[in-house]
Short mmCIF file of C-alpha atoms and ligand atoms in Angstrom, two decimals:
data_model
loop_
_atom_site.label_atom_id
_atom_site.label_comp_id
_atom_site.label_asym_id
_atom_site.label_seq_id
_atom_site.Cartn_x
_atom_site.Cartn_y
_atom_site.Cartn_z
CA MET I 4 203.72 22.91 162.37
CA GLY I 5 201.23 22.49 159.55
CA LEU I 6 199.92 25.40 157.53
CA ILE I 7 196.65 24.82 159.36
CA GLU I 8 196.43 23.58 162.94
CA LEU I 9 193.14 23.09 164.74
CA LYS I 10 193.31 22.31 168.44
CA ASP I 11 190.25 21.03 170.24
CA ILE I 12 187.84 23.15 168.22
CA ARG I 13 184.34 23.16 169.66
CA LYS I 14 181.19 24.81 168.39
CA THR I 15 177.90 24.89 170.21
CA TYR I 16 174.92 26.61 168.67
CA VAL I 17 172.65 28.26 171.18
CA MET I 18 169.00 28.66 170.29
CA GLY I 19 167.08 30.09 173.23
CA ASP I 20 167.35 27.50 175.97
CA ILE I 21 168.66 24.83 173.65
CA LYS I 22 172.36 24.23 173.31
CA LEU I 23 173.38 22.15 170.33
CA PRO I 24 177.00 20.94 170.42
CA VAL I 25 177.94 20.44 166.79
CA LEU I 26 181.74 20.24 166.93
CA LYS I 27 182.98 18.38 169.98
CA GLY I 28 186.74 18.79 169.94
CA ILE I 29 188.31 18.72 166.48
CA THR I 30 192.10 18.47 166.31
CA MET I 31 193.79 18.25 162.94
CA SER I 32 196.58 19.67 160.89
CA VAL I 33 197.05 20.29 157.19
CA GLU I 34 200.50 20.48 155.60
CA LYS I 35 201.28 23.09 152.99
CA GLY I 36 200.56 21.77 149.50
CA ASP I 37 198.29 18.98 150.68
CA MET I 38 194.73 18.38 149.65
CA VAL I 39 192.57 17.11 152.46
CA ALA I 40 189.11 15.66 152.00
CA LEU I 41 186.68 16.28 154.83
CA THR I 42 183.90 13.76 154.73
CA GLY I 43 181.11 12.28 156.81
CA VAL I 44 177.36 11.86 156.66
CA SER I 45 175.04 14.82 156.40
CA GLY I 46 174.77 16.72 159.69
CA SER I 47 178.16 15.58 161.03
CA GLY I 48 179.43 19.18 161.19
CA LYS I 49 181.44 19.51 157.97
CA SER I 50 180.01 22.86 156.89
CA THR I 51 180.23 24.22 160.42
CA LEU I 52 183.93 23.35 160.45
CA MET I 53 184.43 24.86 156.99
CA ASN I 54 182.84 28.12 158.11
CA ILE I 55 185.35 28.28 160.94
CA LEU I 56 188.24 27.38 158.63
CA GLY I 57 187.05 30.06 156.20
CA CYS I 58 186.86 32.72 158.94
CA LEU I 59 183.14 33.09 158.32
CA ASP I 60 182.40 31.95 161.85
CA ARG I 61 184.17 31.61 165.19
CA PRO I 62 184.55 28.48 167.30
CA THR I 63 183.05 28.44 170.79
CA SER I 64 186.46 27.31 172.05
CA GLY I 65 189.73 25.93 170.74
CA GLU I 66 192.57 27.28 168.63
CA TYR I 67 192.83 27.84 164.92
CA TRP I 68 196.32 28.48 163.65
CA LEU I 69 196.69 29.55 160.03
CA ASP I 70 200.18 30.15 158.71
CA GLY I 71 201.58 30.65 162.22
CA GLU I 72 198.85 33.03 163.40
CA GLU I 73 196.09 32.16 165.91
CA ILE I 74 193.00 33.65 164.36
CA SER I 75 189.96 32.24 166.13
CA ARG I 76 189.70 35.17 168.55
CA LEU I 77 190.10 37.94 165.97
CA SER I 78 187.38 40.59 165.63
CA ASN I 79 184.98 40.38 162.72
CA ASP I 80 187.11 42.88 160.81
CA GLY I 81 190.27 40.96 161.64
CA ARG I 82 188.77 37.75 160.37
CA ALA I 83 187.46 39.45 157.22
CA ASP I 84 190.98 40.67 156.58
CA VAL I 85 192.47 37.17 156.96
CA ARG I 86 189.73 35.80 154.73
CA ASN I 87 190.48 38.32 151.98
CA ARG I 88 194.21 37.81 152.11
CA LYS I 89 194.53 34.09 152.62
CA ILE I 90 191.42 32.11 151.84
CA GLY I 91 189.68 31.16 148.62
CA PHE I 92 186.27 29.52 148.33
CA VAL I 93 184.63 27.30 145.75
CA PHE I 94 181.06 26.41 146.65
CA GLN I 95 178.37 24.36 144.99
CA ASN I 96 176.35 27.36 143.84
CA TYR I 97 179.10 29.05 141.93
CA ASN I 98 178.21 32.61 143.01
CA LEU I 99 179.31 34.00 139.67
CA PHE I 100 178.31 37.53 138.65
CA LEU I 101 175.62 36.84 136.08
CA ASN I 102 176.10 40.15 134.29
CA LYS I 103 179.83 39.65 133.82
CA THR I 104 181.68 37.44 131.36
CA ALA I 105 183.85 34.53 132.43
CA LEU I 106 186.96 36.70 132.14
CA GLN I 107 185.37 39.60 134.03
CA ASN I 108 184.34 37.21 136.81
CA VAL I 109 187.91 36.02 137.13
CA THR I 110 189.53 39.47 137.01
CA GLU I 111 187.03 41.22 139.33
CA GLY I 112 188.81 40.25 142.55
CA LEU I 113 192.21 41.21 141.18
CA ILE I 114 191.04 44.64 140.04
CA VAL I 115 188.73 45.51 142.96
CA ALA I 116 190.27 43.78 145.99
CA ARG I 117 193.89 43.66 144.88
CA LYS I 118 193.82 47.02 143.01
CA MET I 119 195.65 45.49 140.09
CA HIS I 120 195.87 47.30 136.72
CA LYS I 121 193.22 46.05 134.35
CA ALA I 122 195.67 44.96 131.64
CA GLU I 123 197.68 42.87 134.06
CA ALA I 124 194.54 41.36 135.60
CA ILE I 125 193.27 40.39 132.15
CA GLU I 126 196.54 38.67 131.34
CA ILE I 127 196.42 36.67 134.59
CA GLY I 128 192.71 35.95 134.17
CA LYS I 129 193.19 34.56 130.67
CA LYS I 130 195.98 32.28 131.86
CA ALA I 131 193.76 30.99 134.67
CA LEU I 132 190.90 30.30 132.28
CA ASP I 133 193.34 28.51 129.97
CA LYS I 134 194.46 26.37 132.90
CA VAL I 135 190.91 25.20 133.60
CA GLY I 136 190.25 24.46 129.93
CA LEU I 137 188.18 27.53 129.04
CA SER I 138 190.48 29.32 126.59
CA ASP I 139 187.60 29.60 124.11
CA ARG I 140 185.06 30.96 126.60
CA TYR I 141 186.57 34.24 127.88
CA ASP I 142 183.63 36.35 126.73
CA TYR I 143 180.76 34.04 127.59
CA TYR I 144 178.27 34.97 130.30
CA PRO I 145 177.42 32.39 133.00
CA SER I 146 174.04 31.73 131.35
CA GLN I 147 175.89 30.71 128.19
CA LEU I 148 178.07 28.19 130.06
CA SER I 149 177.28 24.67 131.25
CA GLY I 150 177.30 23.82 134.97
CA GLY I 151 180.74 22.28 134.68
CA GLN I 152 182.09 25.32 132.83
CA GLN I 153 180.64 27.66 135.46
CA GLN I 154 182.35 25.63 138.15
CA ARG I 155 185.63 25.97 136.24
CA VAL I 156 185.19 29.75 136.15
CA ALA I 157 184.60 29.72 139.91
CA LEU I 158 187.78 27.69 140.35
CA ALA I 159 189.82 30.02 138.11
CA ARG I 160 188.45 33.01 140.02
CA ALA I 161 189.61 31.52 143.32
CA LEU I 162 193.01 30.49 141.93
CA VAL I 163 194.05 33.91 140.56
CA LEU I 164 193.96 35.37 144.07
CA GLU I 165 196.62 32.82 145.05
CA PRO I 166 195.06 32.10 148.45
CA GLY I 167 197.08 30.34 151.14
CA VAL I 168 194.31 27.80 151.37
CA LEU I 169 191.47 26.96 149.05
CA LEU I 170 188.23 25.68 150.59
CA PHE I 171 185.79 23.61 148.59
CA ASP I 172 182.35 22.81 150.05
CA GLU I 173 180.65 20.13 147.93
CA PRO I 174 181.53 22.04 144.75
CA LEU I 175 180.40 19.35 142.33
CA SER I 176 177.13 18.28 143.85
CA ASN I 177 175.05 20.19 141.27
CA LEU I 178 176.68 18.38 138.37
CA ASP I 179 175.68 15.09 136.79
CA ALA I 180 177.57 11.91 137.73
CA LYS I 181 179.88 11.68 134.70
CA LEU I 182 180.86 15.32 134.83
CA ARG I 183 181.54 15.06 138.56
CA VAL I 184 184.09 12.34 137.90
CA SER I 185 185.91 14.30 135.20
CA MET I 186 185.79 17.55 137.21
CA ARG I 187 187.22 15.97 140.32
CA THR I 188 190.16 14.65 138.31
CA GLU I 189 190.58 18.10 136.85
CA ILE I 190 190.49 19.78 140.26
CA ARG I 191 193.09 17.36 141.59
CA ARG I 192 195.32 17.94 138.56
CA ILE I 193 195.14 21.72 138.97
CA GLN I 194 195.71 21.48 142.73
CA GLN I 195 198.82 19.37 142.20
CA ALA I 196 200.08 21.58 139.37
CA THR I 197 199.70 24.77 141.44
CA GLY I 198 200.80 23.19 144.74
CA ILE I 199 197.96 24.99 146.49
CA THR I 200 196.77 23.78 149.91
CA ALA I 201 193.15 22.73 149.80
CA ILE I 202 190.40 21.36 152.00
CA TYR I 203 187.57 19.70 150.17
CA VAL I 204 184.25 18.81 151.78
CA THR I 205 182.30 15.99 150.23
CA HIS I 206 179.89 13.35 151.42
CA ASP I 207 180.90 11.24 148.40
CA GLN I 208 183.46 8.68 149.52
CA SER I 209 184.90 8.00 146.08
CA GLU I 210 185.40 11.72 145.56
CA ALA I 211 187.20 11.87 148.91
CA MET I 212 189.51 9.02 147.86
CA ALA I 213 190.18 10.31 144.35
CA LEU I 214 191.07 13.82 145.41
CA SER I 215 193.06 13.75 148.53
CA ASP I 216 196.41 13.22 150.20
CA SER I 217 194.52 12.57 153.40
CA ILE I 218 190.95 12.04 154.47
CA ILE I 219 189.28 13.26 157.62
CA ILE I 220 186.11 11.36 158.44
CA MET I 221 183.71 13.11 160.78
CA ASN I 222 180.96 11.48 162.74
CA LYS I 223 178.59 13.43 164.99
CA GLY I 224 180.96 16.31 165.58
CA VAL I 225 184.13 14.32 166.27
CA VAL I 226 186.89 13.02 164.03
CA ALA I 227 186.33 9.30 163.47
CA GLN I 228 189.67 8.81 161.68
CA ILE I 229 192.35 10.76 159.84
CA GLY I 230 194.68 9.08 157.37
CA SER I 231 195.77 8.62 153.79
CA PRO I 232 193.15 7.00 151.54
CA GLN I 233 195.19 3.77 151.75
CA GLU I 234 195.38 3.81 155.55
CA ILE I 235 191.68 4.43 155.87
CA TYR I 236 190.76 1.81 153.31
CA TYR I 237 193.08 -0.94 154.53
CA HIS I 238 193.20 -0.08 158.23
CA PRO I 239 189.90 1.47 159.27
CA ASN I 240 189.70 1.95 163.03
CA SER I 241 186.00 1.15 163.36
CA GLU I 242 183.04 -0.44 161.64
CA PHE I 243 181.73 3.05 160.99
CA VAL I 244 184.84 4.06 159.02
CA ALA I 245 185.12 0.71 157.22
CA ASP I 246 181.54 1.03 156.09
CA PHE I 247 181.80 4.69 155.15
CA ILE I 248 184.87 4.39 152.91
CA GLY I 249 184.35 1.62 150.42
CA GLU I 250 182.20 -1.46 150.79
CA ALA I 251 182.91 -3.71 153.72
CA ASN I 252 181.81 -7.09 154.98
CA PHE I 253 182.07 -7.79 158.69
CA LEU I 254 182.68 -11.27 160.02
CA LYS I 255 182.77 -11.96 163.73
CA GLY I 256 184.71 -14.71 165.45
CA LYS I 257 186.62 -15.75 168.55
CA CYS I 258 190.40 -16.08 168.54
CA VAL I 259 191.13 -19.77 169.22
CA ALA I 260 194.83 -19.92 168.33
CA LEU I 261 197.82 -17.69 167.62
CA GLU I 262 200.53 -19.09 165.35
CA ASP I 263 203.14 -17.81 162.85
CA GLY I 264 201.93 -14.22 163.06
CA CYS I 265 198.39 -15.30 162.35
CA GLY I 266 195.32 -15.46 164.49
CA VAL I 267 192.92 -18.32 164.01
CA LEU I 268 189.33 -17.20 164.35
CA GLN I 269 186.39 -19.48 164.89
CA LEU I 270 183.63 -18.41 162.51
CA ALA I 271 180.49 -20.49 163.09
CA ASP I 272 181.61 -24.10 162.56
CA THR I 273 184.86 -23.35 160.76
CA GLN I 274 188.21 -21.67 161.38
CA VAL I 275 189.97 -19.01 159.32
CA ARG I 276 193.44 -17.53 159.54
CA VAL I 277 193.92 -13.78 159.64
CA ALA I 278 197.04 -11.64 160.04
CA ALA I 279 197.31 -11.09 163.79
CA THR I 280 197.15 -7.63 165.27
CA GLU I 281 199.58 -6.51 167.97
CA ASN I 282 197.29 -7.09 170.90
CA MET I 283 195.39 -10.07 169.63
CA THR I 284 194.43 -12.26 172.58
CA LEU I 285 193.25 -15.83 172.84
CA GLY I 286 189.60 -16.15 173.73
CA GLU I 287 188.67 -12.60 172.65
CA ASP I 288 185.97 -11.81 170.08
CA TYR I 289 187.04 -9.95 166.95
CA THR I 290 185.41 -8.40 163.92
CA ILE I 291 187.21 -8.68 160.62
CA VAL I 292 186.73 -6.30 157.74
CA LEU I 293 186.69 -8.07 154.40
CA ARG I 294 186.64 -5.88 151.29
CA PRO I 295 184.59 -7.28 148.38
CA GLU I 296 187.61 -7.52 146.08
CA SER I 297 189.76 -9.28 148.70
CA ALA I 298 187.66 -12.43 148.78
CA GLY I 299 187.18 -15.09 146.14
CA LEU I 300 185.01 -18.11 145.50
CA VAL I 301 186.36 -21.65 145.04
CA PRO I 302 184.45 -24.88 144.40
CA GLU I 303 185.60 -26.51 147.66
CA GLY I 304 186.85 -25.11 150.93
CA ASN I 305 186.07 -24.93 154.62
CA LEU I 306 184.25 -21.58 154.61
CA LYS I 307 181.14 -22.88 152.86
CA CYS I 308 178.73 -20.43 151.29
CA ARG I 309 175.70 -20.29 149.06
CA VAL I 310 175.37 -17.86 146.12
CA VAL I 311 172.29 -15.63 146.35
CA LEU I 312 173.22 -13.05 143.70
CA SER I 313 175.47 -13.36 140.67
CA CYS I 314 175.47 -10.34 138.44
CA PHE I 315 177.71 -9.40 135.47
CA MET I 316 178.82 -5.78 135.71
CA GLY I 317 181.30 -5.65 132.81
CA ALA I 318 184.50 -4.96 134.71
CA TYR I 319 183.55 -7.43 137.42
CA GLN I 320 181.14 -10.13 138.49
CA ASN I 321 179.17 -9.08 141.53
CA TYR I 322 178.28 -11.79 144.05
CA HIS I 323 176.27 -11.94 147.22
CA VAL I 324 176.81 -15.13 149.18
CA MET I 325 175.51 -16.36 152.51
CA VAL I 326 178.10 -17.66 154.95
CA GLY I 327 175.86 -19.17 157.59
CA ASP I 328 173.41 -16.33 158.09
CA THR I 329 175.90 -13.58 157.22
CA LEU I 330 175.60 -11.90 153.82
CA VAL I 331 178.97 -11.33 152.14
CA LYS I 332 179.39 -9.16 149.04
CA LEU I 333 182.22 -9.91 146.65
CA THR I 334 183.53 -8.57 143.38
CA ASP I 335 185.49 -10.75 140.99
CA TYR I 336 187.37 -8.41 138.66
CA ASN I 337 188.01 -9.16 135.01
CA PRO I 338 185.73 -12.24 135.08
CA LYS I 339 185.89 -13.00 131.35
CA ASN I 340 187.74 -16.30 131.67
CA HIS I 341 186.79 -17.07 135.26
CA ARG I 342 184.42 -19.73 136.47
CA ILE I 343 181.11 -17.98 137.12
CA TYR I 344 179.07 -19.22 140.07
CA GLN I 345 175.31 -19.16 139.64
CA VAL I 346 172.58 -18.34 142.13
CA GLY I 347 171.82 -21.36 144.30
CA GLU I 348 175.27 -22.94 143.93
CA THR I 349 177.17 -24.02 147.02
CA CYS I 350 180.86 -23.19 147.05
CA ALA I 351 183.44 -21.72 149.47
CA LEU I 352 184.74 -18.30 150.32
CA THR I 353 188.52 -17.73 150.46
CA PHE I 354 190.79 -14.85 151.35
CA GLU I 355 194.43 -14.34 152.25
CA PRO I 356 195.20 -13.92 155.96
CA ASP I 357 196.54 -10.40 155.24
CA GLY I 358 193.64 -9.59 152.91
CA VAL I 359 191.47 -8.72 155.87
CA HIS I 360 191.70 -6.12 158.60
CA VAL I 361 191.02 -7.06 162.21
CA LEU I 362 189.18 -4.48 164.31
P1 ADP T 409 177.16 18.89 157.41
O1 ADP T 409 177.76 19.99 156.60
O2 ADP T 409 178.14 17.84 157.81
O3 ADP T 409 175.96 18.29 156.76
P2 ADP T 409 176.47 21.03 159.27
O4 ADP T 409 177.75 21.55 159.79
O5 ADP T 409 175.79 21.83 158.22
O6 ADP T 409 176.65 19.50 158.81
O7 ADP T 409 175.44 20.87 160.48
C1 ADP T 409 175.72 20.11 161.64
C2 ADP T 409 174.58 20.29 162.64
O8 ADP T 409 174.54 21.63 163.10
C3 ADP T 409 173.23 19.99 162.07
O9 ADP T 409 172.50 19.28 163.04
C4 ADP T 409 172.62 21.36 161.83
O10 ADP T 409 171.24 21.33 161.96
C5 ADP T 409 173.25 22.20 162.92
N1 ADP T 409 173.45 23.61 162.53
C6 ADP T 409 174.16 24.06 161.49
N2 ADP T 409 174.16 25.41 161.43
C7 ADP T 409 173.41 25.83 162.48
C8 ADP T 409 173.02 27.11 163.00
N3 ADP T 409 173.43 28.26 162.41
N4 ADP T 409 172.25 27.14 164.11
C9 ADP T 409 171.86 26.01 164.70
N5 ADP T 409 172.19 24.76 164.29
C10 ADP T 409 172.95 24.67 163.19
MG1 MG T 410 177.28 20.72 154.60
#
């Protein structure tokens, strides 16, 4: 059994006569020490699920097991108790006490909620601030700290309470792009160093990939897919997931032959070989997912295309090509000594049979 087990969690908001089902049967588990990214477009129910996970709200039905205890039916007081003992939060508005220093913010919970002696709390608080890179900011007030530093204080404050699970709800969305990237690396490093179990909500797919042992993708109140970043990227179970995590091209074709573990698909007036799936059947229509970096351009070949965009991005050359009337996006990494195709050129698209995923 995982540290967290959700079984068929449902939540319906009732507003007068209107019933709004927001979570429609969520089942998932989180192993101790794992970091799970919960992602999906805005309105898919991520925050609603986090409020249930954080014991701030109750599901309409379903079971929530935390550390061997079913807690979804507890009274408000019971849930508040679980929340205080076992759950830490890091939100996007840091909720720091503005009239307290960084160190006082971090030690407050230890002294007030945990009744720890001040001297001991200060020692622990300083260590936590050191761990998040703020050893020279103990006595600064939130107004004297940058957004990133405030978020670090919020993280240190959650960590000192040693919660069973740490919940992050879009904690970096108030920070600028560069800082977000360095903070997410930092959060992952600290999570791995402390071995803490964490659930991290983000609508940013690269953040979800960079941070997590596994990703849960939600769509309209249901789980679209759960898996490691690699599983989700290489083996998405739907166009929705393929499109949500990473960039994806979709090519559609009929299976016209099966040979040597490959399926041959008829795409417009040409045939391509793809690694066959278990149930691949002659005569059926399939969609293949082609990642931009899995395809290349060659001067001649049977999958003819025309270049409509050719753009140097430093680390890669970005191409858009038309294959018939389908737009395909590709990235050619490290293009320094590669042949560069120009807009208007006719060439051919290639990929390895196992470089695509068949839906
Ligand atoms: P996300 O965090 O993925 O953006 P939310 O969980 O915040 O999504 O919201 C999911 C849906 O539930 C939205 O349509 C939202 O309007 C609705 N919703 C959220 N909270 C409430 C509430 N307290 N009462 C009624 N509807 C709500
Ligand atoms: Mg939200």
